[in-house]
Amino acid sequence: MGEVHVNGSATKLISKPNSNGIALQPSNNHRGLWFEEEIEEDLRWVFSVSRVLHTGVSEFQDIALVESGPFGKVLILDGKLQSAEADEFVYHECLVHPALLYHPNPRNVFIMGGGEGSTAREALRHKSVTKVVMCDIDKEVVDFCRAHLTMNHEAFHSSRLDLVINDARAELEEREDKFDIIIGDLADPVEGGPCYKLYTQSFYELVVKPRLNAGGVFVTQGGPAGILTHSEVYSSIFNTLRQVFKYVVPYAAHVPSYSDSWGWIMASDKPFPQITVSETDSRIKQRLDQSSELRFLDGETLRATMALNKHVRQALAKEKHVYTEESARFVHGHGAAQQAA
Amino acid sequence: MGEVHVNGSATKLISKPNSNGIALQPSNNHRGLWFEEEIEEDLRWVFSVSRVLHTGVSEFQDIALVESGPFGKVLILDGKLQSAEADEFVYHECLVHPALLYHPNPRNVFIMGGGEGSTAREALRHKSVTKVVMCDIDKEVVDFCRAHLTMNHEAFHSSRLDLVINDARAELEEREDKFDIIIGDLADPVEGGPCYKLYTQSFYELVVKPRLNAGGVFVTQGGPAGILTHSEVYSSIFNTLRQVFKYVVPYAAHVPSYSDSWGWIMASDKPFPQITVSETDSRIKQRLDQSSELRFLDGETLRATMALNKHVRQALAKEKHVYTEESARFVHGHGAAQQAA
Amino acid sequence: MGEVHVNGSATKLISKPNSNGIALQPSNNHRGLWFEEEIEEDLRWVFSVSRVLHTGVSEFQDIALVESGPFGKVLILDGKLQSAEADEFVYHECLVHPALLYHPNPRNVFIMGGGEGSTAREALRHKSVTKVVMCDIDKEVVDFCRAHLTMNHEAFHSSRLDLVINDARAELEEREDKFDIIIGDLADPVEGGPCYKLYTQSFYELVVKPRLNAGGVFVTQGGPAGILTHSEVYSSIFNTLRQVFKYVVPYAAHVPSYSDSWGWIMASDKPFPQITVSETDSRIKQRLDQSSELRFLDGETLRATMALNKHVRQALAKEKHVYTEESARFVHGHGAAQQAA
Amino acid sequence: MGEVHVNGSATKLISKPNSNGIALQPSNNHRGLWFEEEIEEDLRWVFSVSRVLHTGVSEFQDIALVESGPFGKVLILDGKLQSAEADEFVYHECLVHPALLYHPNPRNVFIMGGGEGSTAREALRHKSVTKVVMCDIDKEVVDFCRAHLTMNHEAFHSSRLDLVINDARAELEEREDKFDIIIGDLADPVEGGPCYKLYTQSFYELVVKPRLNAGGVFVTQGGPAGILTHSEVYSSIFNTLRQVFKYVVPYAAHVPSYSDSWGWIMASDKPFPQITVSETDSRIKQRLDQSSELRFLDGETLRATMALNKHVRQALAKEKHVYTEESARFVHGHGAAQQAA
């Protein structure tokens, strides 16, 4: 190139070196880039994207971390929103704390999946917990989240965390130690996805239950639990657990970035105690590291999440389907593995 | 035209006269037509439309009734989903029944807005109610819904219904009778829309309260009440009512077609009684016409809707904003009136 | 229902009976309803819809006529835009007039497809034409367009039009008369659609050619002909015709509502004469009914449409693919027939 | 963090370090991320984005380079597609070569705008050209394209290129040298954008014309020139140039990624010679660097682009509007400068 002259109005030039890589101006965060999640074939949830922060790809799934307009940083796996900065606390508080609060003295926790690190983060807030084993099959997702999700930085570096890269089924079958709490933080069962075999009766019966201590509690995320969606997989997972455990407690809460209510299910062979609202508040205060407060759950909220509305409660009571590999139900979506096949 | 020959393969022709007007094949309900609601500037809720059943236009707003893929028939006013066949029961049961169940003996009800007819339908299920005045400013909407919403046909033809076409403020100011229950079933306060002046302190103080009988209850829909949206207008409407009434009870539930949790607020100068879950169930059984059951609410559900989660509960407690005409808050959207101006 | 009172502000009520059925206010023609055509899996053409005027369904395809924001009334078959009020003249003038202008004295015309009526309308503008046979398989589409497309009303009622409901192949095989001009106005070859077998070498050789008079001209629409799309089907149809006819002339023009350039191909066993720009203008003036002018074509335009750009011209010259039923190529899309199967 | 165990199936783990930054799998290039350009308020052009390669922001506009599904790498300024890898050759060959081919011996060229570098690249293919001055106001865009657009790498490093960062008007006013060719490669006139003042009569008369050598040619891009869009700005720019220059030649071609036909206009005070198709081909062969061929233009194509269709040609002939700062016309869109203001 020849000379570069900077004349005239050049003094007005403002250099804004874009050190973060790919930021657009905050004021222009809707300049044409959108993320579209196909909730159902006939329903879309679409939000603006101001930055694609990181993307990756693993043997199992596509991975992306984007800065969204409405939900802050959003983690996307296989084209489905997994977790949003703005409201991931709802999902993760609900997944982790009820089981640990209902257990008299949870010391060790096994997390199936949970590669994002937020589930471990919440479990580690319990002072009684001396060991959290987090077992995710997807090393890329784990590495990705460990590198990029700052809010889980401390958890990923806790000396109480054992991080294992393995298939959760294989890992549980190989291990000989038992746990007070086992948490299922797996992706929804989508056709072709890596996870649907970890929602079956035989898996719960033959793999999960033998690894629980006496009085241990299993809890799993259960998929959409809204008025219109609870029968996709939630009622079936509930009914499946009912075949395996004596005591099963479903609960739900609305997670805005999922555009739906979400369901979780606790299960145990020991009865869950009656705990009053104020007793729950006391346990939260006594048992949890008080460096930061829970944002969603307290005694009153927990009781409310456990009171499913009449419509969903009745549907769960009547559900007859049992989740097996041969009779799996799926939420809408397609796993990358299937596409590749 | 010349002759029409029907030759050869014509015997295969199947005539499917499309008597409903504009139906597409059920199996092809996603052939390109979509409704897109702009929830926020950076967030869209998009669902397929298989039929546009009816549309209209009034002095106040655009009106459309469409057959949607995910939500059945959907009523749309000014480009915002108002009510969907699939889950309107959640909204309308929550709007109507708590106030009437908490009142010892509700006999007359005044509905501000409610032109769709569903609010009146729910109120008329209470056997104690002898008169429901439904006052909507928009004759076109009322006529439209009376003609097209079959599930409200009976309510629109009830001898206990007085249907008035008027501005709710003007109507309440002119009337001399008082009511046990006044229900605010107005559109969300959007800029330029017809309704935001009916959410103000002065309106509640000077117009609504004087028309309540002793012990009367006012209840209003309160807009989005989700983790991320409760401070748009819900917390402000709550705090505004707190300036006017001695006892104010917010409650919320997820309404899937709104893609959010929704809020309502009851207010009275008489304390709301402590009612147990089983007592609520009894009242529902005793007081409501038993030709059909409530689908969403029962005692347990009602208690849960009244237990806002910690995050929203604390935000409402701290809210300082009072809704006046000069300091109005709005949800995203634009009224047709404003556009025309 | 009880009494209807119309009080107070009711005098402001303006009744706008919506006699057309389903009109939204012109000023609000983007209140949330959109038509989305999936051009490719990764490319969408999306326009606002203010009214769904009519829809229907036939044995062969979905049918809709909508009022669009950018293109006026739009006819949609199987989720693909077929014809738009704003620019259908480009497509139909290009499809019809070149072949008739290059023929010394076209008297009878056979149209395969063309159920919309616009192709017949253009052919009937030629004063030399005494008979137009329009043969469409889909009686529903024909009836639909005859009823709803006012600009083709006169054509549908011309005494020179013979309208036949039949499969074009069957009709041509059964007939014994021959034609000066045969026009292929069929839907694009989409997988599962009704038309792809009418673009094959054997069809042209065994069915079309025998029904042409000496010196007769066959012309067909040829699908997208843009820089990026000409090799989907256009170059193949061109090369296929080159196997069957001695003289083959491709030409193209941009049709905005198709979001692409479009291709047509003329073919004959008699050489096309060299016609100057001014001679073309003279023929248009002498041969066509002068009650209305052509809007797109004149001598200069016709010459330009026949000068494909270097990129597309070279691609056509090099094309080796011949269209057979076994080696069909398709444009993106899916026929309803396939979906039903 | 504690130990990381890699057990069992870990041998199957495939590490795919994503060295390019943010690539998704090619096979999954439609996993939810889309770019949406609002062509008009009621018309959208939407394509999938598999990677956001780079973004930046300048004083004047947002800048993004994305990997698109249908168009390869796409440069986006202020939310409008500027240039796509797949078909930018159409735009840039048409902008540059006609003017240079019609000039007897072009030696120096001034480019207003053109920061992308492609216009300079095309001009530099002419062996007669000893100097190309490229004057763009936006240093960020220039630096961005110089760094990221590999196909223009050579042009940016040519010793015949003088790259100037300045306002084109200011630069032309300050310079004392004259040019054989001046090229307007500016963004479309959008309201609030930086460029609309460079399409006015006074600018052409007082700033451009004085800097042309005798027999010099001015050429500018002219915005959308389709059947439905030529009257937005194209006909006005044409008519404005007609007030200033004795000979004005409009021409147009379809550019797929723009979803429209595009217009350019050449102007000179010396008559454009009659050049035959074969003479154009000869000039291309003799004058251009033969290391690579033109892909879009040759003699036949050039003649066709200059033959506007009847509809557009008549509209241009009748246009009365003259572009001034006070009576500017705009294409749909909004400049970032305006938004910031």
Tab-separated table of C-alpha atoms in Angstrom, chain C residues 30 34 41-48 69-71 86 89-90 227-228 254 256 259-261 293-298 300-301 303-304 307-311 313, chain D residues 30 34 41-48 69-71 86 89-90 227-228 254 256 259-261 293-298 300-301 303-304 307-311 313:
chain	number	residue	atom	x	y	z
C	30	HIS	CA	-47.525	-4.928	10.497
C	34	TRP	CA	-45.863	-12.418	8.982
C	41	GLU	CA	-32.770	-23.999	4.860
C	42	ASP	CA	-30.562	-21.070	5.804
C	43	LEU	CA	-32.379	-18.224	4.061
C	44	ARG	CA	-35.802	-16.743	4.733
C	45	TRP	CA	-37.913	-14.180	2.937
C	46	VAL	CA	-40.349	-12.676	5.401
C	47	PHE	CA	-43.078	-10.159	4.762
C	48	SER	CA	-45.889	-8.717	6.816
C	69	GLY	CA	-47.254	-5.317	3.155
C	70	PRO	CA	-44.675	-5.036	0.404
C	71	PHE	CA	-46.202	-6.936	-2.528
C	86	ALA	CA	-47.050	-5.958	-7.408
C	89	PHE	CA	-46.576	-8.838	-14.689
C	90	VAL	CA	-42.825	-9.419	-14.933
C	227	ILE	CA	-25.946	-15.881	-9.777
C	228	LEU	CA	-26.216	-18.240	-6.807
C	254	HIS	CA	-35.334	-10.292	-11.644
C	256	PRO	CA	-38.593	-8.932	-6.673
C	259	SER	CA	-36.249	-12.540	-4.054
C	260	ASP	CA	-34.317	-13.776	-7.064
C	261	SER	CA	-33.792	-13.605	-10.790
C	293	GLU	CA	-49.701	-1.713	-22.643
C	294	LEU	CA	-47.095	-4.236	-21.639
C	295	ARG	CA	-45.440	-2.944	-18.502
C	296	PHE	CA	-42.159	-4.848	-18.451
C	297	LEU	CA	-41.300	-5.991	-21.935
C	298	ASP	CA	-40.416	-4.034	-25.019
C	300	GLU	CA	-34.900	-3.394	-25.625
C	301	THR	CA	-35.960	-5.242	-22.495
C	303	ARG	CA	-33.029	-8.353	-25.851
C	304	ALA	CA	-31.591	-7.741	-22.390
C	307	ALA	CA	-28.458	-11.778	-22.661
C	308	LEU	CA	-27.707	-13.846	-19.606
C	309	ASN	CA	-24.744	-12.580	-17.669
C	310	LYS	CA	-21.370	-14.196	-18.287
C	311	HIS	CA	-21.439	-16.237	-15.094
C	313	ARG	CA	-24.321	-18.153	-19.448
D	30	HIS	CA	-28.094	-23.219	11.334
D	34	TRP	CA	-29.655	-15.594	12.349
D	41	GLU	CA	-40.548	-2.070	7.760
D	42	ASP	CA	-42.654	-4.893	6.356
D	43	LEU	CA	-39.970	-6.983	4.636
D	44	ARG	CA	-37.095	-8.945	6.130
D	45	TRP	CA	-34.155	-10.786	4.635
D	46	VAL	CA	-32.946	-13.375	7.107
D	47	PHE	CA	-29.981	-15.692	6.831
D	48	SER	CA	-28.276	-18.084	9.164
D	69	GLY	CA	-25.088	-19.869	5.506
D	70	PRO	CA	-26.116	-18.774	2.029
D	71	PHE	CA	-23.613	-16.029	1.117
D	86	ALA	CA	-20.603	-15.078	-2.780
D	89	PHE	CA	-18.052	-9.538	-7.699
D	90	VAL	CA	-21.332	-8.533	-9.352
D	227	ILE	CA	-39.254	-2.999	-10.293
D	228	LEU	CA	-40.579	-2.049	-6.856
D	254	HIS	CA	-29.534	-8.314	-9.757
D	256	PRO	CA	-28.721	-11.824	-4.832
D	259	SER	CA	-32.347	-9.336	-2.375
D	260	ASP	CA	-32.820	-6.829	-5.175
D	261	SER	CA	-31.614	-5.476	-8.457
D	293	GLU	CA	-11.009	-13.220	-15.508
D	294	LEU	CA	-14.011	-11.054	-14.875
D	295	ARG	CA	-16.772	-13.299	-13.598
D	296	PHE	CA	-19.899	-11.273	-14.278
D	297	LEU	CA	-19.222	-8.768	-17.024
D	298	ASP	CA	-18.415	-9.268	-20.657
D	300	GLU	CA	-22.979	-9.077	-23.875
D	301	THR	CA	-23.628	-8.715	-20.156
D	303	ARG	CA	-25.030	-4.270	-22.957
D	304	ALA	CA	-27.795	-6.049	-21.070
D	307	ALA	CA	-30.851	-1.937	-21.126
D	308	LEU	CA	-33.095	-1.166	-18.187
D	309	ASN	CA	-36.474	-2.792	-18.471
D	310	LYS	CA	-39.346	-0.742	-19.847
D	311	HIS	CA	-40.915	-0.138	-16.453
D	313	ARG	CA	-36.594	3.050	-17.896
